[in-house]
Short mmCIF file of C-alpha atoms in Angstrom, two decimals:
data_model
loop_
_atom_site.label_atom_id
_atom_site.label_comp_id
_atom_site.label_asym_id
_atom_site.label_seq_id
_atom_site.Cartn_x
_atom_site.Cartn_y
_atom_site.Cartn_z
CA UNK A 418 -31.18 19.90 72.40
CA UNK A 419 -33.08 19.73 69.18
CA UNK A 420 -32.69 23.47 68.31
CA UNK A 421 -28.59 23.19 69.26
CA UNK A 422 -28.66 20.40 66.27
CA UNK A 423 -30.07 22.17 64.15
CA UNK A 424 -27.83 25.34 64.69
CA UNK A 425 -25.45 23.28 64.06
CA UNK A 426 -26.11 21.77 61.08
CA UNK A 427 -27.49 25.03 59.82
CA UNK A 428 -23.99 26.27 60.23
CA UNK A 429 -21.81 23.36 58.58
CA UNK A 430 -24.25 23.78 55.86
CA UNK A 431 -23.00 27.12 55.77
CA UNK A 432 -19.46 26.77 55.97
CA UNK A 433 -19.44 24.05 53.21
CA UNK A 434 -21.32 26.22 50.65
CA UNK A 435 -18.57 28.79 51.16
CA UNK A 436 -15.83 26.65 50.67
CA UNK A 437 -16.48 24.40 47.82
CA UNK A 438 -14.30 21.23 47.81
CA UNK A 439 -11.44 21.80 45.17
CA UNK A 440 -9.13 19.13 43.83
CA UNK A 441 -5.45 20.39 44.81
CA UNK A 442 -3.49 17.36 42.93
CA UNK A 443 -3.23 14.34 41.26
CA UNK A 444 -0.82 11.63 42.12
CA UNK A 445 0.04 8.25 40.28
CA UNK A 446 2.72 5.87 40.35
CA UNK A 447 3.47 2.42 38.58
CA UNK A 448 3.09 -0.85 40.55
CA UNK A 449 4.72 -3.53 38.90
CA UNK A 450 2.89 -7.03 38.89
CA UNK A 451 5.96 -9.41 39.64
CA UNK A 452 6.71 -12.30 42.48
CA UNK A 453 7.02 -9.00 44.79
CA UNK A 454 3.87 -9.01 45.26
CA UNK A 455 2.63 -11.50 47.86
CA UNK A 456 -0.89 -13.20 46.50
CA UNK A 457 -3.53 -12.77 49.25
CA UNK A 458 -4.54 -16.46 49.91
CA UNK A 459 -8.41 -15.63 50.62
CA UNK A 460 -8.85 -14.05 46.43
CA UNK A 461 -6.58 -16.78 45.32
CA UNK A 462 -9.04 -19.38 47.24
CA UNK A 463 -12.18 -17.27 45.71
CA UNK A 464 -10.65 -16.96 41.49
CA UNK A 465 -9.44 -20.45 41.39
CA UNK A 466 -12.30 -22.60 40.51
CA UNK A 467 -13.28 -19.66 37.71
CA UNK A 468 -9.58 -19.90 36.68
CA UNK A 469 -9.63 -23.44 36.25
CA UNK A 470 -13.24 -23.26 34.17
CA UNK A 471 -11.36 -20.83 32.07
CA UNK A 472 -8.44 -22.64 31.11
CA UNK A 473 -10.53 -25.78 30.91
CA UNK A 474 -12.36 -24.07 27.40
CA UNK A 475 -9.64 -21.98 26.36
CA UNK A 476 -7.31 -25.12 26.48
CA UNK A 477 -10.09 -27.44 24.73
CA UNK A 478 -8.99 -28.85 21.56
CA UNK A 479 -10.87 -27.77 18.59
CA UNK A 480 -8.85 -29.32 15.85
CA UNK A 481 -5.32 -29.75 14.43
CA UNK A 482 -2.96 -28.18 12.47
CA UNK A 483 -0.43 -30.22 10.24
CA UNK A 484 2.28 -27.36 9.98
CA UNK A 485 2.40 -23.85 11.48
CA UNK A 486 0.66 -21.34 9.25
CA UNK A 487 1.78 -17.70 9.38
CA UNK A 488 1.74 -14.27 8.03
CA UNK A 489 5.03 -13.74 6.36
CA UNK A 490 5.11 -17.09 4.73
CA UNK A 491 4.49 -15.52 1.63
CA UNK A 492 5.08 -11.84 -0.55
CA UNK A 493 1.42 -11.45 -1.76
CA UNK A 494 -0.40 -13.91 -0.15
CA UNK A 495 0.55 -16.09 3.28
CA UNK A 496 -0.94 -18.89 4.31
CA UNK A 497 -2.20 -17.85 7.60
CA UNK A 498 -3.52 -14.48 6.23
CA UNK A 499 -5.82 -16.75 3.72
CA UNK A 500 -7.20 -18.96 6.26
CA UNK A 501 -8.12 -15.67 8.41
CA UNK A 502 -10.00 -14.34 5.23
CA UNK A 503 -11.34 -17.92 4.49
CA UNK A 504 -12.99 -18.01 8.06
CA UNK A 505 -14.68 -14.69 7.66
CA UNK A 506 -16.10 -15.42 4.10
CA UNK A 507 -17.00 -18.75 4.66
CA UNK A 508 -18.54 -18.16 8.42
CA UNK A 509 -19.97 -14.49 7.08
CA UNK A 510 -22.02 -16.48 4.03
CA UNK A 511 -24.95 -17.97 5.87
CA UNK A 512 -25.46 -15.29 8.23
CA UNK A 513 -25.68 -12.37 5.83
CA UNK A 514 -27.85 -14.81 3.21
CA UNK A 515 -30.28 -15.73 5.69
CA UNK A 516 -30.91 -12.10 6.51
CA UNK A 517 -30.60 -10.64 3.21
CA UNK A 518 -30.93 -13.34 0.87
CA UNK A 519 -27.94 -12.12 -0.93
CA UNK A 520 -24.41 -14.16 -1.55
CA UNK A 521 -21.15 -12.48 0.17
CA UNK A 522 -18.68 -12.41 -2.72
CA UNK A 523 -15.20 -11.46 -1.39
CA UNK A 524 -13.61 -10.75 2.06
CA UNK A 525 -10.96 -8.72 3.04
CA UNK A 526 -9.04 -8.38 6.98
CA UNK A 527 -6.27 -6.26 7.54
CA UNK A 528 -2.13 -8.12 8.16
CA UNK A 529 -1.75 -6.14 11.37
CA UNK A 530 -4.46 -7.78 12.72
CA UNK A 531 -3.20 -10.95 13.14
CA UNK A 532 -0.82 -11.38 16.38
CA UNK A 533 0.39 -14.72 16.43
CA UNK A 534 0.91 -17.52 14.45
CA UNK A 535 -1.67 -20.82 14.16
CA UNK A 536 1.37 -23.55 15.64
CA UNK A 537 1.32 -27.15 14.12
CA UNK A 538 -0.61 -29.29 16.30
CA UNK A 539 -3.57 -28.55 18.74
CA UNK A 540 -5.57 -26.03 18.10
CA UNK A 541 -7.77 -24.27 20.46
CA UNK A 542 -9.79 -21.60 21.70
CA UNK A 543 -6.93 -19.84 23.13
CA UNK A 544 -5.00 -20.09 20.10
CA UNK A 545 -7.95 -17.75 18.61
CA UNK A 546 -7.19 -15.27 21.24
CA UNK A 547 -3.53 -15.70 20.71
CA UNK A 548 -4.16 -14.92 17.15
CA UNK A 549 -7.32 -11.89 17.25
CA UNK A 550 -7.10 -10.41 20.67
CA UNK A 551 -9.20 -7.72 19.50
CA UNK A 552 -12.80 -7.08 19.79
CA UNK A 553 -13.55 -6.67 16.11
CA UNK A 554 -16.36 -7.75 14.56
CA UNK A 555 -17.86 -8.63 11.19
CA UNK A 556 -19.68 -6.38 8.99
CA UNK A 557 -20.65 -6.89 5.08
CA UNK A 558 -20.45 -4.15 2.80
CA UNK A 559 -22.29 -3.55 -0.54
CA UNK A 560 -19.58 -1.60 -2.90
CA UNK A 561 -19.48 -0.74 -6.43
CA UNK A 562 -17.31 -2.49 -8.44
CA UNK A 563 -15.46 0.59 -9.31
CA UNK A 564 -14.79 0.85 -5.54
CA UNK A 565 -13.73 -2.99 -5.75
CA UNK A 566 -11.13 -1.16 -8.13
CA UNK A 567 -9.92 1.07 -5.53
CA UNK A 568 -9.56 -2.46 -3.01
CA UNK A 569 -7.51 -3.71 -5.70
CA UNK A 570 -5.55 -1.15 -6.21
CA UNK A 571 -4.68 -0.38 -2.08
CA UNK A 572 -3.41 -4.54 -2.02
CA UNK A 573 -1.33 -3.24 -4.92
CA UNK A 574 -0.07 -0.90 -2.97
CA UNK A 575 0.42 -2.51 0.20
CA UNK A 576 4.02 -4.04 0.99
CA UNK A 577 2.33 -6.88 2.92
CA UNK A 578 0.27 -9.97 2.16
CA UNK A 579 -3.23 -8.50 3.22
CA UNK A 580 -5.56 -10.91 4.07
CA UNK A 581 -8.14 -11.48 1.07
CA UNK A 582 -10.59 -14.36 -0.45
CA UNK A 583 -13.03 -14.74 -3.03
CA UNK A 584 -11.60 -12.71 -5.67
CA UNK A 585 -7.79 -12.81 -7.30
CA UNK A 586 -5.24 -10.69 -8.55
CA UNK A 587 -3.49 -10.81 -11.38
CA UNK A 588 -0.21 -8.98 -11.92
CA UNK A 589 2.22 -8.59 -14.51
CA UNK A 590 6.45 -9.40 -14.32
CA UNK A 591 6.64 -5.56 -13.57
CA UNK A 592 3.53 -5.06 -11.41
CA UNK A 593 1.32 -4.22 -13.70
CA UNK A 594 -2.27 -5.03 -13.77
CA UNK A 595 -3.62 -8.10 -16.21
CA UNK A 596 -6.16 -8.87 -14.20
CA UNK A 597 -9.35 -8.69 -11.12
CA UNK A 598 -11.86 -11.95 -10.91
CA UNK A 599 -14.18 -12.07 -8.45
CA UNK A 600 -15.96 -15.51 -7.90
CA UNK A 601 -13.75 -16.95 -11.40
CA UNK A 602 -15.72 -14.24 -13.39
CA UNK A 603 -13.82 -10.77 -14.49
CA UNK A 604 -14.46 -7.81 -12.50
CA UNK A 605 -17.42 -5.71 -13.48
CA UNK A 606 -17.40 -2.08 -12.67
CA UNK A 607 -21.34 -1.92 -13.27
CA UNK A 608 -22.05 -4.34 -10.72
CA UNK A 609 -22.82 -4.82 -6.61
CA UNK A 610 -20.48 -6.81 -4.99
CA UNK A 611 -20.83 -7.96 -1.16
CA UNK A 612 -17.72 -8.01 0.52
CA UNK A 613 -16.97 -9.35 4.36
CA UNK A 614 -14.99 -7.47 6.38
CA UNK A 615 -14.01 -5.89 10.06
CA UNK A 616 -15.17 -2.98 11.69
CA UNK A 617 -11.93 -1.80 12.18
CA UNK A 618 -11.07 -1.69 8.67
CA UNK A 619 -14.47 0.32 7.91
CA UNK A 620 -13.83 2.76 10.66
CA UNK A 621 -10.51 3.86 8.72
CA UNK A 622 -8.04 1.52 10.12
CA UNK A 623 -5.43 0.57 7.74
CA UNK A 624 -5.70 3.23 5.77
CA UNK A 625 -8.57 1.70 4.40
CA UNK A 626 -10.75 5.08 3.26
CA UNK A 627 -12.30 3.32 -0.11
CA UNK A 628 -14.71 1.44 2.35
CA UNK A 629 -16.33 4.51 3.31
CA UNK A 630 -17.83 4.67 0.15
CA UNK A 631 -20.40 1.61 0.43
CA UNK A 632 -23.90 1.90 0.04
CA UNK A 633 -25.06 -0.29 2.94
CA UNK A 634 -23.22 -1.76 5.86
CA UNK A 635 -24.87 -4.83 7.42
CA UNK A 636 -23.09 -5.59 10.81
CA UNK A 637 -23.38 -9.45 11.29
CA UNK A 638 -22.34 -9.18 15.39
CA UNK A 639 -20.12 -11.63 15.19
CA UNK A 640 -16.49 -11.28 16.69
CA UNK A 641 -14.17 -12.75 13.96
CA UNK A 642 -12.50 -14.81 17.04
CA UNK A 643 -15.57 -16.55 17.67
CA UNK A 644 -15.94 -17.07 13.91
CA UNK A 645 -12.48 -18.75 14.29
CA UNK A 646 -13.87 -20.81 17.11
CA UNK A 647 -16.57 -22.04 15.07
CA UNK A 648 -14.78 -22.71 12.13
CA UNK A 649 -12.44 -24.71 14.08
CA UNK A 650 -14.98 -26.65 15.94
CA UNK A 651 -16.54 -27.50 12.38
CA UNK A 652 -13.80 -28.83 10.77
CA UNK A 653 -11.13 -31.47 12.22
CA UNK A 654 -7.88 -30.47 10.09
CA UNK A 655 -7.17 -26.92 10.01
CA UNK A 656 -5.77 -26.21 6.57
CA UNK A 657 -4.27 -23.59 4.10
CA UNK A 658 -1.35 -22.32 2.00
CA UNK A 659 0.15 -19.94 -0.55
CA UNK A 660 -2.10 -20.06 -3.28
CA UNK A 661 -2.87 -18.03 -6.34
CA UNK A 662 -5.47 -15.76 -5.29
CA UNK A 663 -2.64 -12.82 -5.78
CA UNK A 664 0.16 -13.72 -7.89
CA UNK A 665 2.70 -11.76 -9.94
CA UNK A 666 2.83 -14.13 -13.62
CA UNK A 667 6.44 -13.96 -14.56
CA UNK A 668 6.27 -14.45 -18.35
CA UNK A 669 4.94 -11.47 -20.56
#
């Protein structure tokens, strides 16, 4: 009996080395998730203390908003677009100084990256998901001021209100250039400047090539939605406006 087993197997050994398995096709097909589909009582029974948890922090309030901020709000500058670059200068500071011992001067986060409004009233965890869905994280860059030039110059360009704090913009009644502060001091081409920004943006998202010429890229691993949790936690009024950190003066 032991031999006839191991004929056998001898033999489908055999046979399978001559006929390698082959994949013949690949089918697919689109299942809708709708009230069709009848919820299977014994998962829902497992999920539903971790979906509770989960709506228990997302739903936590965090602080309060007196009036919906948003993105289009403004034509060079919106008030939800400045909070966003608020939180990632202000929460980016302490992080990057206690590792470098160097000051963050300017931060900059891309319009399309925002995906919903901040409504008036609570405000939550879940609104920072609402509002960054996206796994992006902080990183600070040192540039030159002449490739602070090139920044400026790409807002210029832009036809929305990019996100942007720590520096202003200064434009003319026909769009020219009068002038670049960073930190209330005029730009300086010769110098270093620090500037606090997303990963996505350095990668070459948003047509944002300039960044690729930075001497050093510290990445702070630190999701910008957490940094929005934070921020929120800190303070009990969430605030901000249209300001003047990019205007267009309209007298000569």
């Amino acid at each position: 009996m032991k031999q006839f087993v191991l004929f056998i197997t001898i033999g489908l050994l055999i046979s399978c080395a001559r006929e390698p398995s082959r994949l013949h096709a690949v089918s697919g097909e689109q299942v809708p998730v709708n009230s069709v589909i009848i919820p299977d009582d014994s998962i829902e029974s497992f999920i539903k203390p971790y979906r509770k948890r989960v709506n228990e922090v997302l739903d936590s309030v965090l602080a309060y908003a007196p009036v919906t901020l948003q993105k289009t709000d403004g034509e060079l500058n919106s008030s939800e677009g400045n909070l966003m670059a608020d939180i990632i200068l202000t929460q980016a500071r302490p992080i990057f100084k206690s590792r470098t011992g160097k000051e963050v001067n300017m931060a900059l986060m891309n319009y399309g990256g925002i995906r919903n409004v901040i409504s008036a009233g609570p405000v939550t965890a879940r609104t920072a998901f609402e509002v960054m869905p996206f796994e992006n994280f902080i990183v600070v860059l040192e540039l030159s001021g002449s490739t602070v030039r090139e920044m400026v110059q790409y807002l210029i360009a832009s036809d929305r209100p990019q996100p942007m704090a720590g520096f202003q913009i200064v434009l003319g009644p026909e769009g020219d250039l009068r002038a670049v502060n960073v930190g209330g001091a005029p730009l300086d081409e010769r110098k270093t400047y620090y500037l606090a920004t997303i990963d996505y943006l350095l990668e070459g998202g948003g047509n944002a090539d300039f960044l690729k010429q930075n001497t050093q890229v510290t990445d702070l691993n630190y999701l910008v939605r957490n940094a929005m949790i934070d921020y929120f936690t800190a303070v009990d009024t969430v605030k901000a406006r249209v300001d003047d950190r990019f205007i267009k003066k309209m007298n000569p």
